[in-house]
Amino acid sequence: MAQGQNLNADQLFEKINAAKDSKSLLKKHLTPEIFAATKDKVSKFKGTLADCIRSGCMNPDSGVGIYASDPDAYTTFAAVLDPVIKDYHNVTELNHPKPDFGDTSKLDFGDLDPSGDMIVSTRVRVGRSHASYGFPPVLTLEDRVEMEKNTVKCLAKLTGDLKGEYCPLTGMTKEKQAELTADHFLFNDSDRFLREAGGYNDWPTGRGIYFATNKKFLVWVNEEDHLRFISMQMGGNLGEVYTRLVKAIKELETSGLEFAKKDNLGYLTFCPSNLGTTLRASVHIKIPKLAADPEFKKFCDGLHIQARGIHGEHTESVGGVYDISNKRRLGLTEIEAVQEMRRGVEAVIKREKELSGK
Ligand code: ARG
């Protein structure tokens, strides 16, 4: 249960104001004027400012510190969300382009590491939200169950290699859960930021994971977002991974699901850090030399890529293996985001080889 559940917007605002060393974007952009102008607004899905800021106020060490209570929050609470979005995504204007996945039959990239020495695995994911449901703070148990049911019905329409089966978390054995987590397939309920935002309400009801039979395409249902589509495989073949994801997105778009979108913001997600393309393309890559270099972070920043540990966000690296991904998701098209990641990974490989004297 979220600890700040019973606090109202004034009490939450007081908390974040008292947290003098908070560096969150929420703290920076929720000025007293903007607070006063938004605190009594209610979105179409009955979302409130308190729903949006609860996590960030209760966790002053947040980086972002705000979630959208529902798709309409991006309109109702734009006075605070817009500046956070601009700041996080490092853009001066909100003019996200129309989706463009490129022509996957003519990609100019394939395997980024044909030697197979450095890239362990490759993954590309996007987030999608149902246009007709709010996000975790405003969802009821019944909503979650209904959403899951509608989703599963549409997932069953996937064709060819994307065909598979849905495994609800409810009723899944502990052993099965542990196994799927170790294989990087499954999510859990351990993120305190998400918990405080209501992300684990009614856990595990309504959550689950869809696997294509070959395990190279997955859908997370009601993790942080209503939907996360994930294409992944061992090795460095970004071309194959991306092509599979685009096929899945196109099939699911016409399967009866309607996704939440907004002009100039792209696809809407629970966290403003993910909206736009919502696309994160990543590799798990062995880079012991570069990772030990004091310039590592600066090197990544310069290429618009981000390094994380391999067990997800806020985790540490294990054995010099890092998760490298595109940092930008807004203000560029899907194919541009993937190309940015590709160029970054190529530069990382080149640099690691130089540092190893190869
Ligand atoms: N709310 C957390 C923070 O502000 C996480 C933000 C980004 N991560 C995410 N999974 N949405 O630090």
Tab-separated table of C-alpha atoms and ligand atoms in Angstrom:
chain	number	residue	atom	x	y	z
A	1	MET	CA	0.000	0.000	0.000
A	2	ALA	CA	1.251	3.454	-0.831
A	3	GLN	CA	2.121	5.357	2.356
A	4	GLY	CA	0.977	8.733	1.133
A	5	GLN	CA	-2.388	7.406	0.037
A	6	ASN	CA	-4.331	9.521	2.510
A	7	LEU	CA	-2.421	12.760	2.097
A	8	ASN	CA	-4.041	15.549	0.099
A	9	ALA	CA	-2.312	17.816	-2.397
A	10	ASP	CA	-1.503	20.485	0.220
A	11	GLN	CA	0.087	17.960	2.553
A	12	LEU	CA	2.068	16.405	-0.275
A	13	PHE	CA	3.226	19.808	-1.491
A	14	GLU	CA	4.357	20.654	2.018
A	15	LYS	CA	6.422	17.466	2.109
A	16	ILE	CA	8.268	18.140	-1.098
A	17	ASN	CA	8.885	21.741	-0.078
A	18	ALA	CA	10.415	20.538	3.177
A	19	ALA	CA	12.777	18.213	1.283
A	20	LYS	CA	15.456	20.798	0.730
A	21	ASP	CA	17.937	18.537	-1.037
A	22	SER	CA	15.454	17.024	-3.497
A	23	LYS	CA	16.693	17.367	-7.075
A	24	SER	CA	13.541	16.057	-8.715
A	25	LEU	CA	11.967	17.713	-11.725
A	26	LEU	CA	8.732	17.835	-9.751
A	27	LYS	CA	10.314	19.958	-7.043
A	28	LYS	CA	11.899	22.199	-9.649
A	29	HIS	CA	8.739	22.808	-11.675
A	30	LEU	CA	5.871	22.644	-9.189
A	31	THR	CA	6.048	26.299	-8.182
A	32	PRO	CA	3.548	27.741	-5.677
A	33	GLU	CA	1.777	29.454	-8.604
A	34	ILE	CA	1.434	26.279	-10.637
A	35	PHE	CA	0.417	24.367	-7.526
A	36	ALA	CA	-2.341	26.868	-6.785
A	37	ALA	CA	-3.553	26.758	-10.391
A	38	THR	CA	-3.746	22.950	-10.583
A	39	LYS	CA	-4.467	21.661	-7.106
A	40	ASP	CA	-8.250	21.645	-7.435
A	41	LYS	CA	-8.479	20.389	-11.006
A	42	VAL	CA	-9.865	16.971	-11.793
A	43	SER	CA	-9.242	15.090	-15.038
A	44	LYS	CA	-11.820	13.273	-17.159
A	45	PHE	CA	-10.836	10.042	-15.417
A	46	LYS	CA	-11.225	11.674	-11.978
A	47	GLY	CA	-7.482	11.979	-11.541
A	48	THR	CA	-6.161	14.665	-9.182
A	49	LEU	CA	-2.912	16.541	-8.767
A	50	ALA	CA	-2.297	14.510	-5.606
A	51	ASP	CA	-2.483	11.326	-7.698
A	52	CYS	CA	0.190	12.686	-10.012
A	53	ILE	CA	2.639	13.992	-7.418
A	54	ARG	CA	2.232	11.466	-4.585
A	55	SER	CA	5.242	9.354	-5.543
A	56	GLY	CA	7.552	12.306	-6.018
A	57	CYS	CA	6.507	13.986	-2.766
A	58	MET	CA	6.862	10.775	-0.744
A	59	ASN	CA	10.172	9.937	-2.494
A	60	PRO	CA	12.068	13.212	-2.643
A	61	ASP	CA	15.047	11.374	-4.173
A	62	SER	CA	13.015	10.804	-7.368
A	63	GLY	CA	14.586	11.951	-10.584
A	64	VAL	CA	11.304	12.872	-12.226
A	65	GLY	CA	8.844	12.716	-9.342
A	66	ILE	CA	5.571	12.916	-11.236
A	67	TYR	CA	3.303	10.443	-13.015
A	68	ALA	CA	0.136	11.095	-15.010
A	69	SER	CA	-2.978	9.907	-13.197
A	70	ASP	CA	-4.495	9.052	-16.601
A	71	PRO	CA	-4.206	10.057	-20.283
A	72	ASP	CA	-6.205	13.252	-19.712
A	73	ALA	CA	-3.806	14.377	-16.959
A	74	TYR	CA	-1.461	15.462	-19.749
A	75	THR	CA	-4.096	18.086	-20.605
A	76	THR	CA	-5.584	18.868	-17.178
A	77	PHE	CA	-2.220	19.130	-15.396
A	78	ALA	CA	-0.213	20.393	-18.368
A	79	ALA	CA	0.899	23.421	-16.330
A	80	VAL	CA	3.211	21.181	-14.329
A	81	LEU	CA	3.635	18.194	-16.654
A	82	ASP	CA	4.735	20.187	-19.718
A	83	PRO	CA	7.755	21.823	-18.065
A	84	VAL	CA	8.767	18.467	-16.540
A	85	ILE	CA	8.481	16.792	-19.958
A	86	LYS	CA	10.538	19.504	-21.661
A	87	ASP	CA	13.185	19.359	-18.989
A	88	TYR	CA	13.453	15.560	-18.876
A	89	HIS	CA	13.508	15.138	-22.648
A	90	ASN	CA	15.685	18.178	-23.128
A	91	VAL	CA	13.454	19.896	-25.682
A	92	THR	CA	12.349	23.529	-25.784
A	93	GLU	CA	9.110	22.877	-27.677
A	94	LEU	CA	6.622	20.055	-27.459
A	95	ASN	CA	6.248	19.089	-31.095
A	96	HIS	CA	6.688	15.372	-31.229
A	97	PRO	CA	6.492	14.080	-34.828
A	98	LYS	CA	3.961	11.568	-36.132
A	99	PRO	CA	4.986	7.920	-35.669
A	100	ASP	CA	7.487	6.679	-38.258
A	101	PHE	CA	8.881	3.203	-37.873
A	102	GLY	CA	10.852	3.363	-41.127
A	103	ASP	CA	10.703	0.688	-43.791
A	104	THR	CA	11.819	-2.464	-42.002
A	105	SER	CA	12.369	-4.261	-45.306
A	106	LYS	CA	15.146	-1.786	-46.086
A	107	LEU	CA	16.963	-1.293	-42.779
A	108	ASP	CA	20.594	-0.275	-43.023
A	109	PHE	CA	21.533	-2.170	-39.866
A	110	GLY	CA	21.435	-5.797	-38.756
A	111	ASP	CA	23.792	-7.440	-36.272
A	112	LEU	CA	25.773	-4.835	-34.332
A	113	ASP	CA	28.310	-7.395	-33.105
A	114	PRO	CA	28.810	-10.164	-35.687
A	115	SER	CA	31.770	-11.544	-33.684
A	116	GLY	CA	29.336	-12.257	-30.850
A	117	ASP	CA	32.041	-11.315	-28.321
A	118	MET	CA	30.484	-8.277	-26.727
A	119	ILE	CA	26.719	-8.057	-27.078
A	120	VAL	CA	24.943	-10.603	-24.910
A	121	SER	CA	21.391	-9.735	-25.918
A	122	THR	CA	19.289	-7.080	-27.645
A	123	ARG	CA	15.877	-5.760	-26.695
A	124	VAL	CA	13.514	-3.081	-28.000
A	125	ARG	CA	10.359	-2.129	-26.147
A	126	VAL	CA	7.528	0.352	-26.405
A	127	GLY	CA	4.814	1.287	-23.920
A	128	ARG	CA	1.181	1.655	-24.866
A	129	SER	CA	-1.882	2.745	-22.902
A	130	HIS	CA	-5.524	1.986	-23.550
A	131	ALA	CA	-7.208	5.238	-24.565
A	132	SER	CA	-10.272	4.405	-22.509
A	133	TYR	CA	-8.698	3.643	-19.114
A	134	GLY	CA	-6.910	5.745	-16.550
A	135	PHE	CA	-3.504	4.905	-15.099
A	136	PRO	CA	-2.893	3.060	-11.790
A	137	PRO	CA	-3.908	5.833	-9.345
A	138	VAL	CA	-7.470	5.923	-10.689
A	139	LEU	CA	-7.986	2.268	-11.613
A	140	THR	CA	-10.241	-0.060	-9.688
A	141	LEU	CA	-9.788	-3.782	-9.327
A	142	GLU	CA	-12.656	-4.296	-11.767
A	143	ASP	CA	-10.949	-2.012	-14.317
A	144	ARG	CA	-7.754	-4.039	-14.051
A	145	VAL	CA	-9.567	-7.321	-14.573
A	146	GLU	CA	-11.542	-5.956	-17.524
A	147	MET	CA	-8.466	-4.406	-19.129
A	148	GLU	CA	-6.594	-7.660	-18.808
A	149	LYS	CA	-9.466	-9.540	-20.402
A	150	ASN	CA	-9.711	-7.136	-23.368
A	151	THR	CA	-5.968	-7.216	-23.841
A	152	VAL	CA	-5.717	-10.984	-23.823
A	153	LYS	CA	-8.487	-11.198	-26.412
A	154	CYS	CA	-6.489	-9.003	-28.792
A	155	LEU	CA	-3.159	-10.698	-28.074
A	156	ALA	CA	-4.752	-13.951	-29.199
A	157	LYS	CA	-5.015	-12.447	-32.708
A	158	LEU	CA	-1.238	-12.193	-33.189
A	159	THR	CA	0.044	-14.241	-36.126
A	160	GLY	CA	3.053	-16.314	-37.167
A	161	ASP	CA	6.096	-16.086	-34.885
A	162	LEU	CA	4.201	-13.706	-32.618
A	163	LYS	CA	1.687	-16.363	-31.619
A	164	GLY	CA	1.944	-17.479	-28.035
A	165	GLU	CA	0.274	-17.728	-24.673
A	166	TYR	CA	-0.686	-15.447	-21.799
A	167	CYS	CA	0.439	-16.250	-18.239
A	168	PRO	CA	-1.397	-14.273	-15.555
A	169	LEU	CA	0.613	-13.444	-12.436
A	170	THR	CA	-2.327	-14.455	-10.323
A	171	GLY	CA	-1.793	-18.084	-9.475
A	172	MET	CA	1.750	-18.262	-10.853
A	173	THR	CA	4.021	-20.311	-8.583
A	174	LYS	CA	6.915	-18.600	-6.763
A	175	GLU	CA	9.358	-20.899	-8.575
A	176	LYS	CA	7.990	-19.967	-11.990
A	177	GLN	CA	8.158	-16.280	-11.049
A	178	ALA	CA	11.763	-16.546	-9.861
A	179	GLU	CA	12.771	-18.379	-13.021
A	180	LEU	CA	11.162	-15.829	-15.334
A	181	THR	CA	12.684	-12.941	-13.381
A	182	ALA	CA	16.202	-14.398	-13.553
A	183	ASP	CA	15.775	-14.781	-17.319
A	184	HIS	CA	14.886	-11.052	-17.482
A	185	PHE	CA	11.391	-11.857	-18.710
A	186	LEU	CA	9.246	-10.902	-15.760
A	187	PHE	CA	8.649	-7.816	-13.670
A	188	ASN	CA	8.039	-7.691	-9.916
A	189	ASP	CA	6.572	-5.318	-7.345
A	190	SER	CA	9.797	-3.928	-5.879
A	191	ASP	CA	9.964	-0.346	-7.222
A	192	ARG	CA	9.158	2.026	-4.360
A	193	PHE	CA	8.518	4.942	-6.741
A	194	LEU	CA	5.966	2.968	-8.676
A	195	ARG	CA	4.417	1.565	-5.498
A	196	GLU	CA	3.797	5.030	-4.123
A	197	ALA	CA	2.220	6.053	-7.417
A	198	GLY	CA	-0.349	3.287	-6.985
A	199	GLY	CA	1.398	1.036	-9.495
A	200	TYR	CA	1.035	-2.045	-7.291
A	201	ASN	CA	-2.534	-1.519	-6.134
A	202	ASP	CA	-4.422	-4.833	-6.185
A	203	TRP	CA	-1.165	-6.635	-7.034
A	204	PRO	CA	-1.008	-9.142	-8.720
A	205	THR	CA	-4.574	-8.945	-10.072
A	206	GLY	CA	-4.741	-7.984	-13.733
A	207	ARG	CA	-1.007	-8.403	-14.309
A	208	GLY	CA	0.604	-10.949	-16.519
A	209	ILE	CA	2.924	-11.663	-19.343
A	210	TYR	CA	2.337	-12.871	-22.865
A	211	PHE	CA	5.035	-14.973	-24.478
A	212	ALA	CA	5.397	-15.727	-28.149
A	213	THR	CA	6.241	-19.416	-28.358
A	214	ASN	CA	9.851	-18.618	-29.310
A	215	LYS	CA	10.120	-16.223	-26.330
A	216	LYS	CA	11.416	-13.483	-28.617
A	217	PHE	CA	8.315	-11.350	-28.253
A	218	LEU	CA	6.604	-10.577	-24.952
A	219	VAL	CA	3.882	-8.313	-23.691
A	220	TRP	CA	3.836	-7.107	-20.114
A	221	VAL	CA	0.290	-6.440	-19.018
A	222	ASN	CA	-0.235	-3.844	-16.296
A	223	GLU	CA	3.330	-3.524	-15.104
A	224	GLU	CA	4.063	0.227	-15.022
A	225	ASP	CA	2.111	0.803	-18.214
A	226	HIS	CA	-1.057	-0.870	-19.375
A	227	LEU	CA	1.038	-2.516	-22.043
A	228	ARG	CA	4.685	-2.956	-22.816
A	229	PHE	CA	5.573	-4.700	-26.053
A	230	ILE	CA	9.018	-6.244	-25.911
A	231	SER	CA	11.054	-7.858	-28.660
A	232	MET	CA	14.279	-9.518	-27.552
A	233	GLN	CA	16.809	-12.168	-28.455
A	234	MET	CA	20.315	-13.296	-27.641
A	235	GLY	CA	23.162	-11.643	-29.550
A	236	GLY	CA	23.309	-8.305	-31.346
A	237	ASN	CA	20.852	-8.517	-34.210
A	238	LEU	CA	19.065	-5.228	-33.734
A	239	GLY	CA	17.564	-5.443	-37.240
A	240	GLU	CA	15.674	-8.629	-36.444
A	241	VAL	CA	14.594	-7.440	-33.009
A	242	TYR	CA	13.268	-4.128	-34.285
A	243	THR	CA	11.538	-5.648	-37.308
A	244	ARG	CA	9.696	-8.104	-35.055
A	245	LEU	CA	8.571	-5.329	-32.732
A	246	VAL	CA	7.238	-3.183	-35.554
A	247	LYS	CA	5.270	-6.140	-36.917
A	248	ALA	CA	3.745	-6.703	-33.470
A	249	ILE	CA	2.847	-3.020	-33.027
A	250	LYS	CA	1.136	-2.923	-36.427
A	251	GLU	CA	-0.834	-6.104	-35.718
A	252	LEU	CA	-1.913	-4.959	-32.260
A	253	GLU	CA	-2.920	-1.500	-33.527
A	254	THR	CA	-5.467	-3.179	-35.776
A	255	SER	CA	-6.557	-5.856	-33.309
A	256	GLY	CA	-9.250	-3.782	-31.655
A	257	LEU	CA	-7.036	-1.971	-29.144
A	258	GLU	CA	-7.062	1.815	-29.149
A	259	PHE	CA	-3.959	3.496	-27.780
A	260	ALA	CA	-3.806	6.820	-25.925
A	261	LYS	CA	-2.056	9.533	-27.916
A	262	LYS	CA	-1.835	13.304	-27.827
A	263	ASP	CA	-0.776	15.753	-30.523
A	264	ASN	CA	2.780	16.918	-29.937
A	265	LEU	CA	3.373	14.352	-27.177
A	266	GLY	CA	2.993	11.086	-29.084
A	267	TYR	CA	1.934	7.926	-27.276
A	268	LEU	CA	1.004	8.555	-23.646
A	269	THR	CA	2.487	6.532	-20.793
A	270	PHE	CA	2.097	6.555	-17.022
A	271	CYS	CA	5.488	8.207	-16.507
A	272	PRO	CA	6.268	11.340	-18.515
A	273	SER	CA	9.812	10.054	-19.042
A	274	ASN	CA	8.503	7.403	-21.427
A	275	LEU	CA	6.062	9.218	-23.648
A	276	GLY	CA	6.591	10.155	-27.296
A	277	THR	CA	7.951	7.136	-29.114
A	278	THR	CA	8.008	5.300	-25.746
A	279	LEU	CA	10.804	3.347	-27.391
A	280	ARG	CA	13.790	2.026	-25.505
A	281	ALA	CA	16.240	-0.006	-27.567
A	282	SER	CA	18.960	-1.662	-25.538
A	283	VAL	CA	21.777	-4.165	-25.529
A	284	HIS	CA	23.399	-6.010	-22.675
A	285	ILE	CA	27.024	-5.537	-23.519
A	286	LYS	CA	30.372	-6.519	-21.985
A	287	ILE	CA	32.440	-3.383	-21.685
A	288	PRO	CA	34.762	-3.839	-18.682
A	289	LYS	CA	37.368	-1.358	-19.937
A	290	LEU	CA	35.051	1.456	-20.941
A	291	ALA	CA	32.933	1.036	-17.809
A	292	ALA	CA	36.034	1.498	-15.642
A	293	ASP	CA	36.934	4.687	-17.525
A	294	PRO	CA	36.159	7.857	-15.528
A	295	GLU	CA	34.866	9.398	-18.773
A	296	PHE	CA	32.255	6.639	-19.251
A	297	LYS	CA	29.216	8.676	-18.282
A	298	LYS	CA	30.314	11.686	-20.304
A	299	PHE	CA	30.984	9.436	-23.277
A	300	CYS	CA	27.427	8.065	-23.057
A	301	ASP	CA	25.856	11.489	-22.545
A	302	GLY	CA	27.537	12.779	-25.685
A	303	LEU	CA	25.930	10.003	-27.708
A	304	HIS	CA	22.466	10.393	-26.111
A	305	ILE	CA	22.719	6.909	-24.656
A	306	GLN	CA	22.254	5.721	-21.113
A	307	ALA	CA	24.019	2.921	-19.165
A	308	ARG	CA	22.163	0.934	-16.500
A	309	GLY	CA	22.697	-2.289	-14.562
A	310	ILE	CA	21.372	-5.422	-16.188
A	311	HIS	CA	18.560	-6.201	-13.784
A	312	GLY	CA	16.537	-3.169	-14.747
A	313	GLU	CA	16.320	0.413	-13.711
A	314	HIS	CA	18.152	1.461	-10.511
A	315	THR	CA	20.308	-1.703	-10.542
A	316	GLU	CA	24.073	-2.110	-10.633
A	317	SER	CA	26.177	-3.685	-13.351
A	318	VAL	CA	27.259	-7.302	-12.912
A	319	GLY	CA	30.658	-8.407	-14.223
A	320	GLY	CA	31.221	-5.390	-16.481
A	321	VAL	CA	27.995	-6.059	-18.402
A	322	TYR	CA	25.915	-2.945	-18.939
A	323	ASP	CA	22.526	-2.197	-20.370
A	324	ILE	CA	23.017	0.530	-22.972
A	325	SER	CA	19.994	2.263	-24.486
A	326	ASN	CA	18.784	5.389	-26.253
A	327	LYS	CA	18.014	8.156	-23.811
A	328	ARG	CA	15.695	10.222	-25.991
A	329	ARG	CA	12.144	9.040	-26.614
A	330	LEU	CA	10.410	12.334	-27.420
A	331	GLY	CA	10.916	14.764	-30.282
A	332	LEU	CA	12.191	12.178	-32.726
A	333	THR	CA	10.603	9.313	-34.643
A	334	GLU	CA	10.805	5.640	-33.703
A	335	ILE	CA	13.284	4.840	-36.441
A	336	GLU	CA	15.415	7.825	-35.405
A	337	ALA	CA	15.432	6.660	-31.773
A	338	VAL	CA	16.640	3.209	-32.843
A	339	GLN	CA	19.274	4.723	-35.120
A	340	GLU	CA	20.496	6.872	-32.253
A	341	MET	CA	20.914	3.771	-30.103
A	342	ARG	CA	22.618	1.900	-32.950
A	343	ARG	CA	25.184	4.666	-33.485
A	344	GLY	CA	25.772	4.817	-29.727
A	345	VAL	CA	26.333	1.080	-29.406
A	346	GLU	CA	28.676	1.084	-32.409
A	347	ALA	CA	30.696	3.865	-30.788
A	348	VAL	CA	30.762	1.985	-27.475
A	349	ILE	CA	32.095	-1.147	-29.193
A	350	LYS	CA	34.752	0.830	-31.025
A	351	ARG	CA	35.880	2.575	-27.834
A	352	GLU	CA	35.977	-0.659	-25.818
A	353	LYS	CA	38.180	-2.216	-28.500
A	354	GLU	CA	40.522	0.776	-28.467
A	355	LEU	CA	40.831	0.642	-24.690
A	356	SER	CA	41.567	-3.105	-24.856
A	357	GLY	CA	44.290	-2.437	-27.452
A	358	LYS	CA	42.441	-4.404	-30.142
B	1	ARG	N1	9.345	8.058	-10.610
B	1	ARG	C1	10.694	7.635	-10.630
B	1	ARG	C2	11.555	8.856	-10.479
B	1	ARG	O1	11.054	9.939	-10.628
B	1	ARG	C3	11.056	6.880	-11.891
B	1	ARG	C4	11.098	7.676	-13.151
B	1	ARG	C5	11.521	7.009	-14.414
B	1	ARG	N2	11.354	5.604	-14.424
B	1	ARG	C6	10.254	4.920	-14.744
B	1	ARG	N3	10.287	3.636	-14.645
B	1	ARG	N4	9.203	5.533	-15.155
B	1	ARG	O2	12.726	8.753	-10.201
